[in-house]
Amino acid sequence: PQLIDNAESLIIDRLRSRGLHFEIRIDPALPASLHGDALRIGQILLNYLSNAVKFTERGGITLSVNQLEADGHELLLRFAVTDTGPGIPEEHQARLFEAFEQADNSTTRRFGGTGLGLAIARRLARLMGGDTGLKSTLGAGSEFWFTVRLRRGQSPQQQTLIPLAHDEAEHLLNTRYRNRRILLAEDNEINQEVALDLLTAAGLQVDLAANGEQALK
């Protein structure tokens, strides 16, 4: 599907530079076309894949898409990104999807970032009727997953994801804040992309600072 191809194209150079293999597994039971918020799903996928590449030094990454439930015209899909990275201690896993949290300080020092991307991913998934989570074993890699509810499409020609007319960003901010100006301070490029898109789609005018020092200036 185009959604998967777009996500792969954004990380393929980093995959190759690290010598990592990449595998895609799509449930053959999925219908030819689906209706959903392709932009938001793509943002979550890009966040998961970018993190997987960043934390995986050898081996590879697998992206899988599976159908969990089917209720009439509505489907529950599960997207999962599995890596062969260092894994995450169990005691740190529960808070990874909270804003400004990472596994530990050493992770932050080594790779940078605030963990805000995972918090946004959970928010987006829940807006689309799903959720997020992970499975990880220390020293044996991690699987980050999210679920979304989509509707069956009509076109049998190719497997694709058609965006809904309604923009999910409407749910994120009350309309009285439209056209307000805000300052976004974020040092992670993927988090910047996701946050900027969400905020501008909600009608805000956003200035970006790449770190705290720039924000204060």
PDB file of C-alpha atoms in Angstrom:
ATOM      1  CA  PRO A   1       0.000   0.000   0.000  1.00  0.00           C
ATOM      2  CA  GLN A   2       1.044   3.565  -0.590  1.00  0.00           C
ATOM      3  CA  LEU A   3       0.947   4.327   3.135  1.00  0.00           C
ATOM      4  CA  ILE A   4       3.585   1.674   3.854  1.00  0.00           C
ATOM      5  CA  ASP A   5       5.674   2.660   0.837  1.00  0.00           C
ATOM      6  CA  ASN A   6       5.743   6.303   1.961  1.00  0.00           C
ATOM      7  CA  ALA A   7       6.907   5.377   5.463  1.00  0.00           C
ATOM      8  CA  GLU A   8       9.579   3.041   4.082  1.00  0.00           C
ATOM      9  CA  SER A   9      10.902   5.692   1.692  1.00  0.00           C
ATOM     10  CA  LEU A  10      11.581   8.054   4.598  1.00  0.00           C
ATOM     11  CA  ILE A  11      13.765   5.594   6.521  1.00  0.00           C
ATOM     12  CA  ILE A  12      15.331   3.446   3.781  1.00  0.00           C
ATOM     13  CA  ASP A  13      18.563   5.469   3.597  1.00  0.00           C
ATOM     14  CA  ARG A  14      19.118   5.161   7.354  1.00  0.00           C
ATOM     15  CA  LEU A  15      18.349   1.438   7.197  1.00  0.00           C
ATOM     16  CA  ARG A  16      20.918   0.913   4.465  1.00  0.00           C
ATOM     17  CA  SER A  17      23.574   3.039   6.159  1.00  0.00           C
ATOM     18  CA  ARG A  18      23.283   0.838   9.258  1.00  0.00           C
ATOM     19  CA  GLY A  19      23.194  -2.391   7.289  1.00  0.00           C
ATOM     20  CA  LEU A  20      19.780  -3.352   8.665  1.00  0.00           C
ATOM     21  CA  HIS A  21      17.306  -5.545   6.818  1.00  0.00           C
ATOM     22  CA  PHE A  22      13.658  -4.507   6.566  1.00  0.00           C
ATOM     23  CA  GLU A  23      10.646  -6.794   6.182  1.00  0.00           C
ATOM     24  CA  ILE A  24       6.976  -5.945   5.620  1.00  0.00           C
ATOM     25  CA  ARG A  25       4.208  -8.424   6.501  1.00  0.00           C
ATOM     26  CA  ILE A  26       0.651  -7.483   5.538  1.00  0.00           C
ATOM     27  CA  ASP A  27      -2.307  -9.679   6.466  1.00  0.00           C
ATOM     28  CA  PRO A  28      -3.664 -11.132   3.182  1.00  0.00           C
ATOM     29  CA  ALA A  29      -7.168 -11.027   4.701  1.00  0.00           C
ATOM     30  CA  LEU A  30      -7.230  -7.212   4.524  1.00  0.00           C
ATOM     31  CA  PRO A  31      -9.703  -5.744   2.008  1.00  0.00           C
ATOM     32  CA  ALA A  32      -8.456  -4.015  -1.117  1.00  0.00           C
ATOM     33  CA  SER A  33      -9.250  -0.512   0.168  1.00  0.00           C
ATOM     34  CA  LEU A  34      -9.832   1.088   3.552  1.00  0.00           C
ATOM     35  CA  HIS A  35     -11.126   4.444   4.768  1.00  0.00           C
ATOM     36  CA  GLY A  36      -9.196   6.123   7.563  1.00  0.00           C
ATOM     37  CA  ASP A  37      -6.847   8.950   8.508  1.00  0.00           C
ATOM     38  CA  ALA A  38      -3.826   8.048   6.401  1.00  0.00           C
ATOM     39  CA  LEU A  39      -1.867  11.117   7.529  1.00  0.00           C
ATOM     40  CA  ARG A  40      -2.129  10.307  11.239  1.00  0.00           C
ATOM     41  CA  ILE A  41      -1.432   6.602  10.752  1.00  0.00           C
ATOM     42  CA  GLY A  42       1.605   7.540   8.682  1.00  0.00           C
ATOM     43  CA  GLN A  43       2.850   9.827  11.451  1.00  0.00           C
ATOM     44  CA  ILE A  44       2.673   7.056  14.046  1.00  0.00           C
ATOM     45  CA  LEU A  45       4.394   4.606  11.696  1.00  0.00           C
ATOM     46  CA  LEU A  46       7.161   7.089  10.945  1.00  0.00           C
ATOM     47  CA  ASN A  47       7.716   7.698  14.658  1.00  0.00           C
ATOM     48  CA  TYR A  48       7.902   3.968  15.428  1.00  0.00           C
ATOM     49  CA  LEU A  49      10.150   3.177  12.470  1.00  0.00           C
ATOM     50  CA  SER A  50      12.505   6.079  13.147  1.00  0.00           C
ATOM     51  CA  ASN A  51      12.906   5.030  16.774  1.00  0.00           C
ATOM     52  CA  ALA A  52      13.512   1.420  15.722  1.00  0.00           C
ATOM     53  CA  VAL A  53      16.256   2.440  13.288  1.00  0.00           C
ATOM     54  CA  LYS A  54      17.820   4.762  15.854  1.00  0.00           C
ATOM     55  CA  PHE A  55      18.044   2.107  18.570  1.00  0.00           C
ATOM     56  CA  THR A  56      18.943  -0.919  16.408  1.00  0.00           C
ATOM     57  CA  GLU A  57      22.612  -1.427  15.614  1.00  0.00           C
ATOM     58  CA  ARG A  58      22.449  -4.882  14.012  1.00  0.00           C
ATOM     59  CA  GLY A  59      19.829  -7.258  12.663  1.00  0.00           C
ATOM     60  CA  GLY A  60      16.703  -5.711  11.261  1.00  0.00           C
ATOM     61  CA  ILE A  61      13.204  -4.303  11.577  1.00  0.00           C
ATOM     62  CA  THR A  62       9.843  -5.818  10.691  1.00  0.00           C
ATOM     63  CA  LEU A  63       6.627  -3.919  10.020  1.00  0.00           C
ATOM     64  CA  SER A  64       3.454  -5.997  10.246  1.00  0.00           C
ATOM     65  CA  VAL A  65      -0.204  -5.095   9.673  1.00  0.00           C
ATOM     66  CA  ASN A  66      -2.910  -7.509  10.838  1.00  0.00           C
ATOM     67  CA  GLN A  67      -6.688  -7.530  11.124  1.00  0.00           C
ATOM     68  CA  LEU A  68      -7.844  -8.151  14.700  1.00  0.00           C
ATOM     69  CA  GLU A  69     -11.603  -7.661  14.419  1.00  0.00           C
ATOM     70  CA  ALA A  70     -14.257  -7.204  11.757  1.00  0.00           C
ATOM     71  CA  ASP A  71     -17.668  -5.755  12.607  1.00  0.00           C
ATOM     72  CA  GLY A  72     -19.717  -5.063   9.502  1.00  0.00           C
ATOM     73  CA  HIS A  73     -17.963  -2.329   7.564  1.00  0.00           C
ATOM     74  CA  GLU A  74     -15.541  -1.529  10.397  1.00  0.00           C
ATOM     75  CA  LEU A  75     -12.189  -3.225  10.995  1.00  0.00           C
ATOM     76  CA  LEU A  76      -9.726  -3.089  13.874  1.00  0.00           C
ATOM     77  CA  LEU A  77      -6.171  -3.174  12.515  1.00  0.00           C
ATOM     78  CA  ARG A  78      -2.953  -3.727  14.438  1.00  0.00           C
ATOM     79  CA  PHE A  79       0.281  -2.166  13.179  1.00  0.00           C
ATOM     80  CA  ALA A  80       3.509  -3.365  14.807  1.00  0.00           C
ATOM     81  CA  VAL A  81       7.177  -2.428  14.400  1.00  0.00           C
ATOM     82  CA  THR A  82       9.574  -5.059  15.728  1.00  0.00           C
ATOM     83  CA  ASP A  83      13.320  -4.484  16.076  1.00  0.00           C
ATOM     84  CA  THR A  84      16.393  -6.409  17.189  1.00  0.00           C
ATOM     85  CA  GLY A  85      17.631  -3.592  19.401  1.00  0.00           C
ATOM     86  CA  PRO A  86      18.708  -3.669  23.059  1.00  0.00           C
ATOM     87  CA  GLY A  87      15.199  -4.028  24.500  1.00  0.00           C
ATOM     88  CA  ILE A  88      13.647  -2.046  27.358  1.00  0.00           C
ATOM     89  CA  PRO A  89      13.565  -3.054  31.034  1.00  0.00           C
ATOM     90  CA  GLU A  90      10.068  -4.016  32.183  1.00  0.00           C
ATOM     91  CA  GLU A  91      10.019  -1.419  34.959  1.00  0.00           C
ATOM     92  CA  HIS A  92      10.454   1.388  32.396  1.00  0.00           C
ATOM     93  CA  GLN A  93       7.918   0.229  29.806  1.00  0.00           C
ATOM     94  CA  ALA A  94       4.718   1.553  31.404  1.00  0.00           C
ATOM     95  CA  ARG A  95       5.762   5.212  31.262  1.00  0.00           C
ATOM     96  CA  LEU A  96       7.253   5.336  27.766  1.00  0.00           C
ATOM     97  CA  PHE A  97       4.020   6.666  26.247  1.00  0.00           C
ATOM     98  CA  GLU A  98       3.841   9.522  28.751  1.00  0.00           C
ATOM     99  CA  ALA A  99       5.051  12.929  27.588  1.00  0.00           C
ATOM    100  CA  PHE A 100       8.714  13.731  28.286  1.00  0.00           C
ATOM    101  CA  GLU A 101       9.595  10.176  29.347  1.00  0.00           C
ATOM    102  CA  GLN A 102      12.223   7.810  28.000  1.00  0.00           C
ATOM    103  CA  ALA A 103      13.585   4.559  29.380  1.00  0.00           C
ATOM    104  CA  ASP A 104      16.336   6.200  31.421  1.00  0.00           C
ATOM    105  CA  ASN A 105      18.708   9.143  31.480  1.00  0.00           C
ATOM    106  CA  SER A 106      21.422   7.250  29.614  1.00  0.00           C
ATOM    107  CA  THR A 107      19.013   6.745  26.707  1.00  0.00           C
ATOM    108  CA  THR A 108      18.305  10.473  26.618  1.00  0.00           C
ATOM    109  CA  ARG A 109      21.991  11.348  26.718  1.00  0.00           C
ATOM    110  CA  ARG A 110      22.844   8.907  23.941  1.00  0.00           C
ATOM    111  CA  PHE A 111      19.997   9.488  21.524  1.00  0.00           C
ATOM    112  CA  GLY A 112      18.430  12.818  22.535  1.00  0.00           C
ATOM    113  CA  GLY A 113      14.729  13.600  22.428  1.00  0.00           C
ATOM    114  CA  THR A 114      11.998  13.865  25.034  1.00  0.00           C
ATOM    115  CA  GLY A 115       9.684  10.940  24.322  1.00  0.00           C
ATOM    116  CA  LEU A 116       6.936  13.364  23.265  1.00  0.00           C
ATOM    117  CA  GLY A 117       6.500  11.485  19.993  1.00  0.00           C
ATOM    118  CA  LEU A 118       5.184   8.363  21.729  1.00  0.00           C
ATOM    119  CA  ALA A 119       2.732  10.419  23.778  1.00  0.00           C
ATOM    120  CA  ILE A 120       1.393  11.972  20.574  1.00  0.00           C
ATOM    121  CA  ALA A 121       1.235   8.523  18.961  1.00  0.00           C
ATOM    122  CA  ARG A 122      -0.996   7.272  21.786  1.00  0.00           C
ATOM    123  CA  ARG A 123      -3.232  10.330  21.528  1.00  0.00           C
ATOM    124  CA  LEU A 124      -3.626   9.878  17.769  1.00  0.00           C
ATOM    125  CA  ALA A 125      -4.327   6.153  18.020  1.00  0.00           C
ATOM    126  CA  ARG A 126      -7.023   6.709  20.660  1.00  0.00           C
ATOM    127  CA  LEU A 127      -8.652   9.385  18.501  1.00  0.00           C
ATOM    128  CA  MET A 128      -8.909   6.724  15.805  1.00  0.00           C
ATOM    129  CA  GLY A 129     -10.554   4.208  18.138  1.00  0.00           C
ATOM    130  CA  GLY A 130      -7.416   2.279  19.041  1.00  0.00           C
ATOM    131  CA  ASP A 131      -4.493   2.338  21.437  1.00  0.00           C
ATOM    132  CA  THR A 132      -0.724   1.840  21.659  1.00  0.00           C
ATOM    133  CA  GLY A 133       1.623  -0.430  23.559  1.00  0.00           C
ATOM    134  CA  LEU A 134       4.822  -2.414  23.457  1.00  0.00           C
ATOM    135  CA  LYS A 135       6.369  -5.777  24.163  1.00  0.00           C
ATOM    136  CA  SER A 136      10.052  -5.846  24.981  1.00  0.00           C
ATOM    137  CA  THR A 137      12.655  -8.146  26.468  1.00  0.00           C
ATOM    138  CA  LEU A 138      15.957  -6.726  27.643  1.00  0.00           C
ATOM    139  CA  GLY A 139      18.659  -7.792  25.217  1.00  0.00           C
ATOM    140  CA  ALA A 140      16.174  -9.291  22.751  1.00  0.00           C
ATOM    141  CA  GLY A 141      14.513  -6.359  20.986  1.00  0.00           C
ATOM    142  CA  SER A 142      11.165  -4.581  21.150  1.00  0.00           C
ATOM    143  CA  GLU A 143       7.779  -4.528  19.446  1.00  0.00           C
ATOM    144  CA  PHE A 144       5.873  -1.228  19.423  1.00  0.00           C
ATOM    145  CA  TRP A 145       2.274  -1.588  18.267  1.00  0.00           C
ATOM    146  CA  PHE A 146      -0.833   0.512  17.732  1.00  0.00           C
ATOM    147  CA  THR A 147      -4.397  -0.253  16.730  1.00  0.00           C
ATOM    148  CA  VAL A 148      -6.881   1.831  14.733  1.00  0.00           C
ATOM    149  CA  ARG A 149     -10.458   1.369  13.541  1.00  0.00           C
ATOM    150  CA  LEU A 150     -10.966   1.766   9.787  1.00  0.00           C
ATOM    151  CA  ARG A 151     -13.879   1.332   7.407  1.00  0.00           C
ATOM    152  CA  ARG A 152     -14.018  -0.880   4.371  1.00  0.00           C
ATOM    153  CA  GLY A 153     -13.606   0.963   1.080  1.00  0.00           C
ATOM    154  CA  GLN A 154     -15.303   0.302  -2.231  1.00  0.00           C
ATOM    155  CA  SER A 155     -12.453   0.082  -4.739  1.00  0.00           C
ATOM    156  CA  PRO A 156     -11.193  -3.443  -5.498  1.00  0.00           C
ATOM    157  CA  GLN A 157      -8.343  -2.193  -7.682  1.00  0.00           C
ATOM    158  CA  GLN A 158      -5.507  -1.834  -5.192  1.00  0.00           C
ATOM    159  CA  GLN A 159      -4.768  -1.929  -1.500  1.00  0.00           C
ATOM    160  CA  THR A 160      -4.881   1.639  -0.276  1.00  0.00           C
ATOM    161  CA  LEU A 161      -5.958   3.845   2.610  1.00  0.00           C
ATOM    162  CA  ILE A 162      -8.294   6.715   1.746  1.00  0.00           C
ATOM    163  CA  PRO A 163      -8.247   9.709   4.116  1.00  0.00           C
ATOM    164  CA  LEU A 164     -11.473  10.643   5.870  1.00  0.00           C
ATOM    165  CA  ALA A 165     -12.896  14.050   5.061  1.00  0.00           C
ATOM    166  CA  HIS A 166     -13.057  14.943   8.753  1.00  0.00           C
ATOM    167  CA  ASP A 167      -9.735  16.066  10.178  1.00  0.00           C
ATOM    168  CA  GLU A 168      -8.917  14.400  13.510  1.00  0.00           C
ATOM    169  CA  ALA A 169      -7.045  17.530  14.567  1.00  0.00           C
ATOM    170  CA  GLU A 170     -10.418  19.106  15.309  1.00  0.00           C
ATOM    171  CA  HIS A 171     -10.517  16.990  18.459  1.00  0.00           C
ATOM    172  CA  LEU A 172      -7.169  18.180  19.777  1.00  0.00           C
ATOM    173  CA  LEU A 173      -7.857  21.838  20.460  1.00  0.00           C
ATOM    174  CA  ASN A 174     -10.969  23.853  21.205  1.00  0.00           C
ATOM    175  CA  THR A 175     -11.913  26.154  18.319  1.00  0.00           C
ATOM    176  CA  ARG A 176     -11.538  29.237  20.506  1.00  0.00           C
ATOM    177  CA  TYR A 177      -7.748  28.795  20.272  1.00  0.00           C
ATOM    178  CA  ARG A 178      -7.675  29.000  16.491  1.00  0.00           C
ATOM    179  CA  ASN A 179      -5.218  31.519  15.026  1.00  0.00           C
ATOM    180  CA  ARG A 180      -3.390  31.873  18.343  1.00  0.00           C
ATOM    181  CA  ARG A 181       0.417  31.952  18.123  1.00  0.00           C
ATOM    182  CA  ILE A 182       2.443  29.478  20.143  1.00  0.00           C
ATOM    183  CA  LEU A 183       6.117  28.593  20.522  1.00  0.00           C
ATOM    184  CA  LEU A 184       7.058  24.932  20.128  1.00  0.00           C
ATOM    185  CA  ALA A 185      10.382  23.893  21.693  1.00  0.00           C
ATOM    186  CA  GLU A 186      11.414  20.421  20.505  1.00  0.00           C
ATOM    187  CA  ASP A 187      14.836  18.962  19.669  1.00  0.00           C
ATOM    188  CA  ASN A 188      13.793  15.750  17.901  1.00  0.00           C
ATOM    189  CA  GLU A 189      13.143  16.141  14.160  1.00  0.00           C
ATOM    190  CA  ILE A 190      10.425  13.472  13.987  1.00  0.00           C
ATOM    191  CA  ASN A 191       8.636  14.946  17.014  1.00  0.00           C
ATOM    192  CA  GLN A 192       8.884  18.385  15.402  1.00  0.00           C
ATOM    193  CA  GLU A 193       7.229  17.119  12.236  1.00  0.00           C
ATOM    194  CA  VAL A 194       4.356  15.445  14.076  1.00  0.00           C
ATOM    195  CA  ALA A 195       3.723  18.316  16.500  1.00  0.00           C
ATOM    196  CA  LEU A 196       3.903  21.011  13.810  1.00  0.00           C
ATOM    197  CA  ASP A 197       1.441  19.152  11.625  1.00  0.00           C
ATOM    198  CA  LEU A 198      -1.028  18.611  14.451  1.00  0.00           C
ATOM    199  CA  LEU A 199      -0.885  22.177  15.709  1.00  0.00           C
ATOM    200  CA  THR A 200      -1.123  23.895  12.333  1.00  0.00           C
ATOM    201  CA  ALA A 201      -3.949  21.557  11.295  1.00  0.00           C
ATOM    202  CA  ALA A 202      -5.791  22.683  14.427  1.00  0.00           C
ATOM    203  CA  GLY A 203      -5.536  26.318  13.282  1.00  0.00           C
ATOM    204  CA  LEU A 204      -2.596  27.521  15.359  1.00  0.00           C
ATOM    205  CA  GLN A 205       0.312  29.644  14.144  1.00  0.00           C
ATOM    206  CA  VAL A 206       3.474  27.901  15.316  1.00  0.00           C
ATOM    207  CA  ASP A 207       7.042  29.135  15.745  1.00  0.00           C
ATOM    208  CA  LEU A 208       9.661  26.420  16.224  1.00  0.00           C
ATOM    209  CA  ALA A 209      12.680  26.459  18.510  1.00  0.00           C
ATOM    210  CA  ALA A 210      15.042  23.510  18.125  1.00  0.00           C
ATOM    211  CA  ASN A 211      16.122  23.623  21.786  1.00  0.00           C
ATOM    212  CA  GLY A 212      15.520  25.389  25.075  1.00  0.00           C
ATOM    213  CA  GLU A 213      18.172  28.043  24.487  1.00  0.00           C
ATOM    214  CA  GLN A 214      16.551  29.080  21.206  1.00  0.00           C
ATOM    215  CA  ALA A 215      13.167  29.138  22.899  1.00  0.00           C
ATOM    216  CA  LEU A 216      14.370  31.547  25.577  1.00  0.00           C
ATOM    217  CA  LYS A 217      15.974  33.828  22.997  1.00  0.00           C
TER     218      LYS A 217
END
